[in-house]
Amino acid sequence: MEKIRIENLSLVFGKNKSKALKLLESGKNKAEILDATGCTVAVQHANLSIDEGEIFVVMGLSGSGKSTLLRCLNRLINPTTGKIFINNEEITNMNDRELLNIRRKELAMVFQHFGLLPHRTVLSNVAFGQELQGISKAERETQAMETIDLVGLKGYENQKVSELSGGMQQRVGLARGLANKPEVLLMDEAFSALDPLIRSQMQDELLILQEKMKKTIVFITHDLDEAIKLGDRIAIMKDGEIVQIGTSEEIITNPANDYIESFVENVDRSKIVTAASIMFSKPKVARLKKEGPAGVLRIMRENGVEHLPVVRTNRTFLGYVKLTDVLRLKKEEAKTIESIINESVMSVTPDTTIENMLPLLSKTNLPIPVVNGENHLLGVVSPTSIIAESTGMAKKEIHEIIQKAIEL
Amino acid sequence: MILGQYIEDAINWMTANFSGFFDAVNIGMSSLIDVIESFWGWLPFYVTIALFAGIAWWKAGKSNAILTIVGLLFIYFAGFWVETMQTFALVLASAFIALVIGIPLGIWSAKNETAQKVIRPILDFMQTMPAFVYLIPAVLFFGLGTVPGAFATIIFAMPPVVRLTSLGIKQVPEEIVEATKAFGATPGQLLVKVQLPLAMPTILAGVNQTIMMALSMVVIASMIGAKGLGEIVLQGISQLRIGLGFESGLAVVLLAIILDRITQNLGKSSKKK
Ligand SMILES: Nc1ncnc2c1ncn2[C@@H]1O[C@H](COP(=O)(O)OP(=O)(O)O)[C@@H](O)[C@H]1O
Ligand SMILES: [Mg+2]
């Protein structure tokens, strides 16, 4: 279900907004508009739909407009044009009262440098949101203690936040965000200021928390690895534009343009790319009931292959047959190929990553069958394409190799 | 000079048309000063010294407490106690009014760019103007005496607290302000719960400077009849009594040091021995 929708949002910083917008409509780019008007176009024509319960990552280099876009969601910055809906309610036309209410109840934010009140304790920082709502001290502190427990800060509640390490401070930031029980969590480079080790730990913990909480999280980062690790879906921004939206696998296997291609070049594809996206989905098969040895032999000759997967009529995968066996059966004038099916073939599911398929290569040189939960054959992955993908060759090369692999 | 003529006309016009207002201010200020002055006059000197020493100990540590006791005892035995208390009362009253006006002005100029654009040049002007110049309109509005002295002092002492209040609020990290807004704070909550507490050390530095400037001006204000240590300094100068001038000058310096030490540490939590 859709939680947040952004429609045609643009945001211009500077004095001469209307002129800048006109130039933007006429197709000028960020640099040209800056030259002509002195205005910075931070976000241009953004369209997004974020589902309830997903971690939606916005990724891009510094200055690409990520923070600005995020701040439009709770209107810390007001968009120049465009609309934002949360729960199908337009927030871009809300008055101050309504805005205050939605900030208190629906949206919480976590900041890169934590944004905590240094003169206060952990407890009163976590309870801050509810303090602003005028909830009694006893009640808000009971709730805050629960949240403090949740993020693993128990025992620190009476420390001043300025005495804590960065990682601990960001736990306080996270706890403060969660204490209001918001439905949406906005996280602006929330882990970027942390040491790599702590950072990775916080990422893991966020994922574990998210399992339990199922919040809608909009997470900003400039780090592709973090985006891939956390994001159910990722939007990539460049110069204020959203260039591509998709799952990490969609983006990596099918980059929208050269910019994204160069961006994702160095990613360890084997952890992300799955069988589904590299399998050949209409493999030639031998149907157990329909084709006898002669029919199978014909298919093999026509396609120049020495092995064929065997399926029942409903596409249930049974195993492989080998050319030499088929020839033998034909000599014996057998009616069916049932006796020669090699059933000890390892199959994989569509979401198996390349990394997990690699070990299979040492056991077989046959195409790896991809089956669904009911053991229906969906396609095959050729060993060559696994190697090609995991070594990160150019897409065209890979394609050629896959083509060759299929033709073989 | 034409400009001088204009200003003279303006001030004459104001005294003519706002005399009721100036009278009201006059009465209000003189009663405030009277109350403060009679309180310090009524308190026996040893209680006052003990009180000062106690605050100094609490805020500025043991050595400053000792300094306070020695300094005040010197003032007492040199025979300047009454005048010192008069000066102190005038500083307290003027600084109090300067803060009551100055802190809100500082907040306003931190939050509103137009206000800042107007206030800043006025502050520059107020600070670069020689202190004596303030005495002239003060006399024209209020005649001679303590109230015009206080008036000139308020004007002279206000700029630092306005500036530093504004600075302190602007120095609150943007992310903290954003976080506070993001959790649904009203502008008032933002100010009271976040901006003022975080700006407090800077604001208190402004308070300290305002008090010190008030003290220096109160001494000068004796030229137009403000009571206190300044009177004795003037007497020393006009009668060429070097000894008297020196002693009373020393009393001013001692009072300044004591006030400075105490108010410098207002922002910090009480000092351990
Ligand atoms: N308050 C501001 N005034 C003017 N320009 C700004 C302001 N904030 C951001 N920008 C500009 O807008 C663009 C996007 O900034 P930002 O959203 O902070 O990017 P990111 O978070 O992706 O690093 C940048 O070119 C930046 O310089
Ligand atoms: Mg940013």
PDB file of N, CA and C in Angstrom, chain B residues 18-67:
ATOM      1  N   PHE B  18       6.689  65.069  24.731  1.00  0.00           N
ATOM      2  CA  PHE B  18       6.610  63.824  25.491  1.00  0.00           C
ATOM      3  C   PHE B  18       6.966  64.012  26.961  1.00  0.00           C
ATOM      4  N   SER B  19       6.766  65.219  27.429  1.00  0.00           N
ATOM      5  CA  SER B  19       7.219  65.473  28.800  1.00  0.00           C
ATOM      6  C   SER B  19       6.514  64.547  29.791  1.00  0.00           C
ATOM      7  N   GLY B  20       5.225  64.251  29.520  1.00  0.00           N
ATOM      8  CA  GLY B  20       4.497  63.333  30.395  1.00  0.00           C
ATOM      9  C   GLY B  20       5.179  61.977  30.446  1.00  0.00           C
ATOM     10  N   PHE B  21       5.556  61.504  29.266  1.00  0.00           N
ATOM     11  CA  PHE B  21       6.223  60.216  29.169  1.00  0.00           C
ATOM     12  C   PHE B  21       7.541  60.220  29.932  1.00  0.00           C
ATOM     13  N   PHE B  22       8.334  61.286  29.713  1.00  0.00           N
ATOM     14  CA  PHE B  22       9.630  61.338  30.392  1.00  0.00           C
ATOM     15  C   PHE B  22       9.470  61.447  31.901  1.00  0.00           C
ATOM     16  N   ASP B  23       8.410  62.164  32.318  1.00  0.00           N
ATOM     17  CA  ASP B  23       8.169  62.249  33.760  1.00  0.00           C
ATOM     18  C   ASP B  23       7.854  60.880  34.336  1.00  0.00           C
ATOM     19  N   ALA B  24       7.012  60.138  33.617  1.00  0.00           N
ATOM     20  CA  ALA B  24       6.642  58.802  34.091  1.00  0.00           C
ATOM     21  C   ALA B  24       7.873  57.916  34.197  1.00  0.00           C
ATOM     22  N   VAL B  25       8.710  57.948  33.131  1.00  0.00           N
ATOM     23  CA  VAL B  25       9.937  57.154  33.155  1.00  0.00           C
ATOM     24  C   VAL B  25      10.807  57.591  34.331  1.00  0.00           C
ATOM     25  N   ASN B  26      10.883  58.897  34.494  1.00  0.00           N
ATOM     26  CA  ASN B  26      11.691  59.466  35.576  1.00  0.00           C
ATOM     27  C   ASN B  26      11.263  58.903  36.934  1.00  0.00           C
ATOM     28  N   ILE B  27       9.951  58.943  37.164  1.00  0.00           N
ATOM     29  CA  ILE B  27       9.441  58.470  38.451  1.00  0.00           C
ATOM     30  C   ILE B  27       9.697  56.977  38.603  1.00  0.00           C
ATOM     31  N   GLY B  28       9.404  56.233  37.525  1.00  0.00           N
ATOM     32  CA  GLY B  28       9.591  54.781  37.576  1.00  0.00           C
ATOM     33  C   GLY B  28      11.032  54.426  37.889  1.00  0.00           C
ATOM     34  N   MET B  29      11.955  55.055  37.151  1.00  0.00           N
ATOM     35  CA  MET B  29      13.360  54.705  37.346  1.00  0.00           C
ATOM     36  C   MET B  29      13.873  55.134  38.705  1.00  0.00           C
ATOM     37  N   SER B  30      13.463  56.331  39.112  1.00  0.00           N
ATOM     38  CA  SER B  30      14.024  56.793  40.389  1.00  0.00           C
ATOM     39  C   SER B  30      13.495  55.945  41.539  1.00  0.00           C
ATOM     40  N   SER B  31      12.234  55.459  41.424  1.00  0.00           N
ATOM     41  CA  SER B  31      11.781  54.614  42.531  1.00  0.00           C
ATOM     42  C   SER B  31      12.480  53.262  42.514  1.00  0.00           C
ATOM     43  N   LEU B  32      12.719  52.728  41.311  1.00  0.00           N
ATOM     44  CA  LEU B  32      13.462  51.459  41.237  1.00  0.00           C
ATOM     45  C   LEU B  32      14.848  51.617  41.855  1.00  0.00           C
ATOM     46  N   ILE B  33      15.537  52.695  41.451  1.00  0.00           N
ATOM     47  CA  ILE B  33      16.881  52.926  41.972  1.00  0.00           C
ATOM     48  C   ILE B  33      16.841  53.142  43.487  1.00  0.00           C
ATOM     49  N   ASP B  34      15.824  53.905  43.939  1.00  0.00           N
ATOM     50  CA  ASP B  34      15.693  54.156  45.384  1.00  0.00           C
ATOM     51  C   ASP B  34      15.555  52.872  46.164  1.00  0.00           C
ATOM     52  N   VAL B  35      14.678  51.994  45.676  1.00  0.00           N
ATOM     53  CA  VAL B  35      14.445  50.732  46.390  1.00  0.00           C
ATOM     54  C   VAL B  35      15.750  49.950  46.508  1.00  0.00           C
ATOM     55  N   ILE B  36      16.434  49.791  45.375  1.00  0.00           N
ATOM     56  CA  ILE B  36      17.669  49.014  45.385  1.00  0.00           C
ATOM     57  C   ILE B  36      18.707  49.675  46.295  1.00  0.00           C
ATOM     58  N   GLU B  37      18.806  51.007  46.153  1.00  0.00           N
ATOM     59  CA  GLU B  37      19.813  51.733  46.925  1.00  0.00           C
ATOM     60  C   GLU B  37      19.535  51.649  48.427  1.00  0.00           C
ATOM     61  N   SER B  38      18.250  51.818  48.788  1.00  0.00           N
ATOM     62  CA  SER B  38      17.987  51.802  50.237  1.00  0.00           C
ATOM     63  C   SER B  38      18.172  50.400  50.811  1.00  0.00           C
ATOM     64  N   PHE B  39      17.924  49.363  49.972  1.00  0.00           N
ATOM     65  CA  PHE B  39      18.176  48.013  50.456  1.00  0.00           C
ATOM     66  C   PHE B  39      19.651  47.824  50.801  1.00  0.00           C
ATOM     67  N   TRP B  40      20.539  48.194  49.853  1.00  0.00           N
ATOM     68  CA  TRP B  40      21.968  48.005  50.106  1.00  0.00           C
ATOM     69  C   TRP B  40      22.482  48.941  51.189  1.00  0.00           C
ATOM     70  N   GLY B  41      21.814  50.134  51.290  1.00  0.00           N
ATOM     71  CA  GLY B  41      22.206  51.066  52.348  1.00  0.00           C
ATOM     72  C   GLY B  41      21.807  50.539  53.728  1.00  0.00           C
ATOM     73  N   TRP B  42      20.674  49.849  53.749  1.00  0.00           N
ATOM     74  CA  TRP B  42      20.123  49.356  55.019  1.00  0.00           C
ATOM     75  C   TRP B  42      20.910  48.142  55.515  1.00  0.00           C
ATOM     76  N   LEU B  43      21.392  47.310  54.590  1.00  0.00           N
ATOM     77  CA  LEU B  43      22.113  46.099  54.971  1.00  0.00           C
ATOM     78  C   LEU B  43      23.429  46.480  55.666  1.00  0.00           C
ATOM     79  N   PRO B  44      23.691  45.942  56.855  1.00  0.00           N
ATOM     80  CA  PRO B  44      24.969  46.246  57.517  1.00  0.00           C
ATOM     81  C   PRO B  44      26.133  45.802  56.628  1.00  0.00           C
ATOM     82  N   PHE B  45      27.243  46.535  56.698  1.00  0.00           N
ATOM     83  CA  PHE B  45      28.333  46.279  55.743  1.00  0.00           C
ATOM     84  C   PHE B  45      28.868  44.858  55.841  1.00  0.00           C
ATOM     85  N   TYR B  46      28.911  44.309  57.104  1.00  0.00           N
ATOM     86  CA  TYR B  46      29.493  42.959  57.225  1.00  0.00           C
ATOM     87  C   TYR B  46      28.588  41.901  56.586  1.00  0.00           C
ATOM     88  N   VAL B  47      27.262  42.149  56.635  1.00  0.00           N
ATOM     89  CA  VAL B  47      26.353  41.204  55.959  1.00  0.00           C
ATOM     90  C   VAL B  47      26.568  41.272  54.448  1.00  0.00           C
ATOM     91  N   THR B  48      26.664  42.498  53.936  1.00  0.00           N
ATOM     92  CA  THR B  48      26.899  42.672  52.502  1.00  0.00           C
ATOM     93  C   THR B  48      28.183  41.964  52.078  1.00  0.00           C
ATOM     94  N   ILE B  49      29.245  42.188  52.868  1.00  0.00           N
ATOM     95  CA  ILE B  49      30.528  41.564  52.523  1.00  0.00           C
ATOM     96  C   ILE B  49      30.397  40.049  52.539  1.00  0.00           C
ATOM     97  N   ALA B  50      29.717  39.539  53.571  1.00  0.00           N
ATOM     98  CA  ALA B  50      29.547  38.081  53.666  1.00  0.00           C
ATOM     99  C   ALA B  50      28.762  37.565  52.465  1.00  0.00           C
ATOM    100  N   LEU B  51      27.722  38.296  52.092  1.00  0.00           N
ATOM    101  CA  LEU B  51      26.882  37.899  50.957  1.00  0.00           C
ATOM    102  C   LEU B  51      27.700  37.851  49.665  1.00  0.00           C
ATOM    103  N   PHE B  52      28.432  38.934  49.419  1.00  0.00           N
ATOM    104  CA  PHE B  52      29.290  38.987  48.224  1.00  0.00           C
ATOM    105  C   PHE B  52      30.300  37.849  48.241  1.00  0.00           C
ATOM    106  N   ALA B  53      30.922  37.665  49.383  1.00  0.00           N
ATOM    107  CA  ALA B  53      31.954  36.625  49.479  1.00  0.00           C
ATOM    108  C   ALA B  53      31.346  35.250  49.225  1.00  0.00           C
ATOM    109  N   GLY B  54      30.136  35.046  49.781  1.00  0.00           N
ATOM    110  CA  GLY B  54      29.465  33.759  49.587  1.00  0.00           C
ATOM    111  C   GLY B  54      29.188  33.498  48.118  1.00  0.00           C
ATOM    112  N   ILE B  55      28.639  34.501  47.425  1.00  0.00           N
ATOM    113  CA  ILE B  55      28.340  34.322  45.995  1.00  0.00           C
ATOM    114  C   ILE B  55      29.634  34.087  45.217  1.00  0.00           C
ATOM    115  N   ALA B  56      30.679  34.861  45.587  1.00  0.00           N
ATOM    116  CA  ALA B  56      31.958  34.707  44.888  1.00  0.00           C
ATOM    117  C   ALA B  56      32.509  33.297  45.083  1.00  0.00           C
ATOM    118  N   TRP B  57      32.397  32.807  46.305  1.00  0.00           N
ATOM    119  CA  TRP B  57      32.883  31.452  46.582  1.00  0.00           C
ATOM    120  C   TRP B  57      32.128  30.432  45.744  1.00  0.00           C
ATOM    121  N   TRP B  58      30.803  30.595  45.752  1.00  0.00           N
ATOM    122  CA  TRP B  58      29.931  29.658  45.040  1.00  0.00           C
ATOM    123  C   TRP B  58      30.211  29.671  43.541  1.00  0.00           C
ATOM    124  N   LYS B  59      30.363  30.888  42.976  1.00  0.00           N
ATOM    125  CA  LYS B  59      30.469  31.005  41.526  1.00  0.00           C
ATOM    126  C   LYS B  59      31.913  31.029  41.027  1.00  0.00           C
ATOM    127  N   ALA B  60      32.825  31.534  41.826  1.00  0.00           N
ATOM    128  CA  ALA B  60      34.156  31.791  41.281  1.00  0.00           C
ATOM    129  C   ALA B  60      35.281  31.184  42.118  1.00  0.00           C
ATOM    130  N   GLY B  61      34.937  30.459  43.145  1.00  0.00           N
ATOM    131  CA  GLY B  61      35.974  29.744  43.886  1.00  0.00           C
ATOM    132  C   GLY B  61      36.525  30.515  45.077  1.00  0.00           C
ATOM    133  N   LYS B  62      37.357  29.811  45.826  1.00  0.00           N
ATOM    134  CA  LYS B  62      37.848  30.300  47.107  1.00  0.00           C
ATOM    135  C   LYS B  62      38.701  31.564  46.983  1.00  0.00           C
ATOM    136  N   SER B  63      39.636  31.547  46.021  1.00  0.00           N
ATOM    137  CA  SER B  63      40.553  32.688  45.952  1.00  0.00           C
ATOM    138  C   SER B  63      39.798  33.971  45.611  1.00  0.00           C
ATOM    139  N   ASN B  64      38.798  33.859  44.754  1.00  0.00           N
ATOM    140  CA  ASN B  64      38.006  35.038  44.435  1.00  0.00           C
ATOM    141  C   ASN B  64      37.164  35.504  45.624  1.00  0.00           C
ATOM    142  N   ALA B  65      36.764  34.559  46.446  1.00  0.00           N
ATOM    143  CA  ALA B  65      36.015  34.932  47.659  1.00  0.00           C
ATOM    144  C   ALA B  65      36.907  35.747  48.589  1.00  0.00           C
ATOM    145  N   ILE B  66      38.144  35.305  48.714  1.00  0.00           N
ATOM    146  CA  ILE B  66      39.085  36.041  49.564  1.00  0.00           C
ATOM    147  C   ILE B  66      39.340  37.432  49.002  1.00  0.00           C
ATOM    148  N   LEU B  67      39.556  37.483  47.694  1.00  0.00           N
ATOM    149  CA  LEU B  67      39.757  38.768  47.019  1.00  0.00           C
ATOM    150  C   LEU B  67      38.578  39.709  47.282  1.00  0.00           C
TER     151      LEU B  67
END
